Amino acid sequence: MRIHITYTGGTIGMVDSPHGLVPGADMRGWLYGLIDGTQIAADQVSFTQLDPLIDSSCATPENWQAIVDDLRSHRDEADAFIVLHGTDTMSYSSAAVSYALTDFGKSVVFTGSQYPLGMVETDATANVTGALNAVISGRAQGVSLFFGHHLIAGNRVSKVSSWAFEGFAAPSAGLLAQTGAPWHWEPYAADGRGWADPKPYTRHDVAVVDMAPGITAARLEAMFTPRPEAVLVRAYGVGNVPADEPGLTDVFARLLDEGIPVVVASQCQQARVLLGHYEAGDAIARAGAIGTGDMTLEAAYAKIVFLLSQGLRGRELAAWIPRPIAGEITAA
Ligand code: ASN
C-alpha cells in the first residue's frame, strides 16, 4: 500500500524556542525512522511538508485549502493519506476537508499529538502508528481522525482535552474504531449527498457568538456590527436563547430579514438542536433561524465556510445546514 503523508505543523513537530514551542523538528527523518523495520516499505511512503508549518491555532480556510490541494495532487500516487496536524483546530480542518473531498474515494486520516515527537513521554509515536495502522487496515473510510486509542469520523469529532492523551471525542456520533489486539471496528456508513467540483475554500466573515446569562440585545447588536456574512450562535441545550431579554430575539430577526443566515448550535458537546422545542428557542426558529442538529460546532462552522465558499448565501445556504454533505449530521 502506498501512503502519502502531509505535514502541516502542530505540537507533534515542535521544538522549544525563547517564546514557547514552534515547528522545527526533523519530521521527515523521524517518520522514516518510525516506519523502518515495520511492514511498511519506505519507498511506498511519500511526504510533503506544507510551507509555512503552523501552530494550528493560526489556521485559516486558506490552510484547509492547502491540505485539500496537497491531497488532490497526490491522489493517484497513493492508496491512503495521513495528515499531521496541530490538535487545536484539527477537528475544524478534518471537517472542512471532508466536505471538499466527497469524491476523493481514498481514506484520509488526521493525527497529531499533545507532546512533541522528541520527548520520551510523547504520544506522537502512538498516534502516528495508530493512523498508519488505520490506513493499512484498509478499513478506514472517508476523512477520519486518529488520536489516543480512537478513530473517529473527521466531521464528528471535537477536541475535548488540552492535555489528555485521549484528547478527542465524538459525544454525538461514537467511534469508528478502538485500538487493541485486535482493533475493534464499528459499522459505519457516511450518509452524505456529496459535492461535485467544490470551489476552493476562501476566508469568510462568520460571527460565532455565545449566549451567556445576562447578555443584552445591545451587546448582541454590537457583536453583529458591521454585519457578518453568516451567524453561528452557541445557544443553550437544544438551541435556547434568553428570549425574555428585551429586544434580544429581534436582533436575530433583523439579521434574518437582511438575508443573513442565523445558524443555531448548542453549547453542549452532546446535543441535538431542536429549535422550537421550548418557547425560548421558538421565536428565532419562527424568524428563520436554523439548528445544527447533532453536528459539532467545528463541523457546523466549517460547513458554513464551505457553503459561503461555494457562493451560497441567505436561505439557500441555510437550506444546506440540515442536509448531510459528508455524514456530518444525522438527517432529521
Ligand atoms: N497549539 C498546538 C497546535 O494546535 C497544539 C497541539 O498540536 N497539541 O498546533
Short mmCIF file of C-alpha atoms in Angstrom, two decimals, residues 78-249:
data_model
loop_
_atom_site.label_atom_id
_atom_site.label_comp_id
_atom_site.label_asym_id
_atom_site.label_seq_id
_atom_site.Cartn_x
_atom_site.Cartn_y
_atom_site.Cartn_z
CA ALA A 78 -1.12 6.88 -3.13
CA ASP A 79 -3.75 4.50 -1.81
CA ALA A 80 -4.29 6.25 1.52
CA PHE A 81 -3.37 9.53 3.17
CA ILE A 82 -2.28 10.82 6.58
CA VAL A 83 -2.37 14.47 7.61
CA LEU A 84 -0.15 15.51 10.53
CA HIS A 85 -1.81 18.49 12.17
CA GLY A 86 -1.88 20.53 15.37
CA THR A 87 -4.59 19.48 17.77
CA ASP A 88 -6.11 22.91 18.49
CA THR A 89 -8.06 23.18 15.25
CA MET A 90 -7.58 19.67 13.84
CA SER A 91 -11.31 18.93 14.06
CA TYR A 92 -12.14 22.09 12.06
CA SER A 93 -9.68 21.04 9.36
CA SER A 94 -10.82 17.42 9.27
CA ALA A 95 -14.46 18.54 8.89
CA ALA A 96 -13.50 21.09 6.22
CA VAL A 97 -11.50 18.53 4.23
CA SER A 98 -14.40 16.04 4.43
CA TYR A 99 -16.74 18.48 2.59
CA ALA A 100 -14.17 19.27 -0.08
CA LEU A 101 -13.23 15.63 -0.79
CA THR A 102 -16.54 13.76 -1.06
CA ASP A 103 -15.43 12.47 -4.49
CA PHE A 104 -11.89 11.50 -3.35
CA GLY A 105 -12.52 7.77 -2.94
CA LYS A 106 -9.48 7.15 -0.71
CA SER A 107 -9.14 7.35 3.04
CA VAL A 108 -7.55 10.32 4.79
CA VAL A 109 -6.60 10.08 8.48
CA PHE A 110 -5.67 13.16 10.51
CA THR A 111 -3.50 12.89 13.59
CA GLY A 112 -1.22 14.95 15.83
CA SER A 113 -0.05 14.84 19.42
CA GLN A 114 -0.10 16.57 22.78
CA TYR A 115 3.70 16.30 23.22
CA PRO A 116 6.40 16.86 20.58
CA LEU A 117 8.00 13.83 18.95
CA GLY A 118 11.39 14.18 20.64
CA MET A 119 10.17 13.61 24.20
CA VAL A 120 10.37 10.25 25.99
CA GLU A 121 6.77 10.63 27.16
CA THR A 122 5.41 11.67 23.75
CA ASP A 123 2.14 10.41 22.35
CA ALA A 124 3.37 11.19 18.79
CA THR A 125 4.62 7.63 18.19
CA ALA A 126 1.35 6.00 19.31
CA ASN A 127 -0.77 8.42 17.30
CA VAL A 128 1.19 8.19 14.06
CA THR A 129 1.46 4.40 14.26
CA GLY A 130 -2.28 4.31 15.02
CA ALA A 131 -3.02 6.43 11.94
CA LEU A 132 -0.72 4.20 9.86
CA ASN A 133 -2.49 1.12 11.17
CA ALA A 134 -5.89 2.66 10.36
CA VAL A 135 -4.88 3.22 6.73
CA ILE A 136 -3.05 -0.07 6.14
CA SER A 137 -6.05 -1.96 7.58
CA GLY A 138 -7.96 -0.82 4.50
CA ARG A 139 -10.98 -0.25 6.74
CA ALA A 140 -10.76 3.48 7.37
CA GLN A 141 -13.16 5.35 5.07
CA GLY A 142 -13.59 8.96 4.12
CA VAL A 143 -11.88 11.55 6.31
CA SER A 144 -11.23 10.43 9.89
CA LEU A 145 -9.08 11.41 12.85
CA PHE A 146 -6.98 9.09 14.98
CA PHE A 147 -5.99 10.15 18.50
CA GLY A 148 -5.30 8.33 21.75
CA HIS A 149 -6.82 4.95 21.10
CA HIS A 150 -9.68 6.05 18.89
CA LEU A 151 -10.51 6.52 15.24
CA ILE A 152 -13.38 8.98 14.77
CA ALA A 153 -15.11 10.43 11.69
CA GLY A 154 -13.37 13.71 10.82
CA ASN A 155 -16.61 15.70 10.78
CA ARG A 156 -17.99 14.23 14.02
CA VAL A 157 -15.05 14.88 16.32
CA SER A 158 -14.15 17.59 18.85
CA LYS A 159 -11.04 18.34 20.87
CA VAL A 160 -12.17 17.66 24.44
CA SER A 161 -8.95 17.95 26.42
CA SER A 162 -5.96 20.29 26.21
CA TRP A 163 -3.72 17.70 27.89
CA ALA A 164 -5.15 14.16 27.93
CA PHE A 165 -3.78 11.60 25.50
CA GLU A 166 -7.45 10.82 24.78
CA GLY A 167 -7.83 14.40 23.58
CA PHE A 168 -10.67 13.91 21.08
CA ALA A 169 -14.19 12.50 21.31
CA ALA A 170 -17.42 12.29 19.37
CA PRO A 171 -20.16 12.52 22.00
CA SER A 172 -22.95 12.63 19.42
CA ALA A 173 -21.70 10.04 16.97
CA GLY A 174 -19.43 7.48 18.64
CA LEU A 175 -16.22 5.87 17.40
CA LEU A 176 -15.21 4.26 14.13
CA ALA A 177 -12.61 2.04 15.77
CA GLN A 178 -10.77 1.43 19.01
CA THR A 179 -7.22 0.13 19.24
CA GLY A 180 -6.48 -3.25 20.79
CA ALA A 181 -5.39 -6.73 19.85
CA PRO A 182 -7.18 -6.79 17.52
CA TRP A 183 -8.68 -3.36 16.82
CA HIS A 184 -12.44 -3.19 17.23
CA TRP A 185 -14.27 -1.60 14.31
CA GLU A 186 -17.80 -0.22 14.39
CA PRO A 187 -20.08 -0.45 11.37
CA TYR A 188 -20.00 2.88 9.54
CA ALA A 189 -21.77 4.30 6.52
CA ALA A 190 -21.35 8.03 6.00
CA ASP A 191 -24.67 9.32 4.74
CA GLY A 192 -24.00 12.34 2.56
CA ARG A 193 -25.07 13.88 -0.71
CA GLY A 194 -21.52 14.76 -1.66
CA TRP A 195 -20.45 17.90 -3.50
CA ALA A 196 -19.28 17.73 -7.10
CA ASP A 197 -16.45 20.03 -8.15
CA PRO A 198 -16.21 22.17 -5.00
CA LYS A 199 -14.77 25.66 -5.31
CA PRO A 200 -11.73 26.31 -3.10
CA TYR A 201 -12.07 27.48 0.49
CA THR A 202 -11.78 31.22 0.93
CA ARG A 203 -11.97 33.24 4.10
CA HIS A 204 -15.43 34.49 5.14
CA ASP A 205 -16.84 36.69 7.85
CA VAL A 206 -18.78 34.32 10.10
CA ALA A 207 -19.71 35.62 13.56
CA VAL A 208 -19.57 32.86 16.19
CA VAL A 209 -21.38 34.15 19.27
CA ASP A 210 -22.04 32.56 22.66
CA MET A 211 -25.14 33.10 24.75
CA ALA A 212 -24.43 33.77 28.46
CA PRO A 213 -26.76 34.70 31.32
CA GLY A 214 -27.17 38.49 31.34
CA ILE A 215 -26.32 39.14 27.67
CA THR A 216 -28.26 42.15 26.38
CA ALA A 217 -29.76 42.99 22.99
CA ALA A 218 -27.42 45.99 22.76
CA ARG A 219 -24.32 43.82 23.28
CA LEU A 220 -25.57 41.31 20.75
CA GLU A 221 -26.37 44.00 18.18
CA ALA A 222 -22.87 45.43 18.66
CA MET A 223 -21.36 41.99 18.02
CA PHE A 224 -23.09 41.92 14.63
CA THR A 225 -21.93 45.41 13.62
CA PRO A 226 -20.71 45.56 10.92
CA ARG A 227 -22.85 42.76 9.52
CA PRO A 228 -21.19 39.36 9.03
CA GLU A 229 -21.98 37.06 6.10
CA ALA A 230 -23.42 34.42 8.45
CA VAL A 231 -24.02 33.95 12.18
CA LEU A 232 -23.33 30.81 14.23
CA VAL A 233 -24.92 31.12 17.67
CA ARG A 234 -23.78 28.88 20.51
CA ALA A 235 -27.10 28.67 22.36
CA TYR A 236 -28.12 26.60 25.39
CA GLY A 237 -29.23 22.96 25.38
CA VAL A 238 -31.48 22.17 22.42
CA GLY A 239 -30.98 25.67 20.98
CA ASN A 240 -32.49 28.04 23.53
CA VAL A 241 -31.67 31.74 23.81
CA PRO A 242 -32.62 34.21 26.61
CA ALA A 243 -35.87 35.11 24.83
CA ASP A 244 -37.21 37.17 27.78
CA GLU A 245 -34.39 39.68 27.38
CA PRO A 246 -35.97 42.80 25.82
CA GLY A 247 -35.15 43.08 22.11
CA LEU A 248 -32.86 40.06 22.02
CA THR A 249 -34.79 37.85 19.62
#
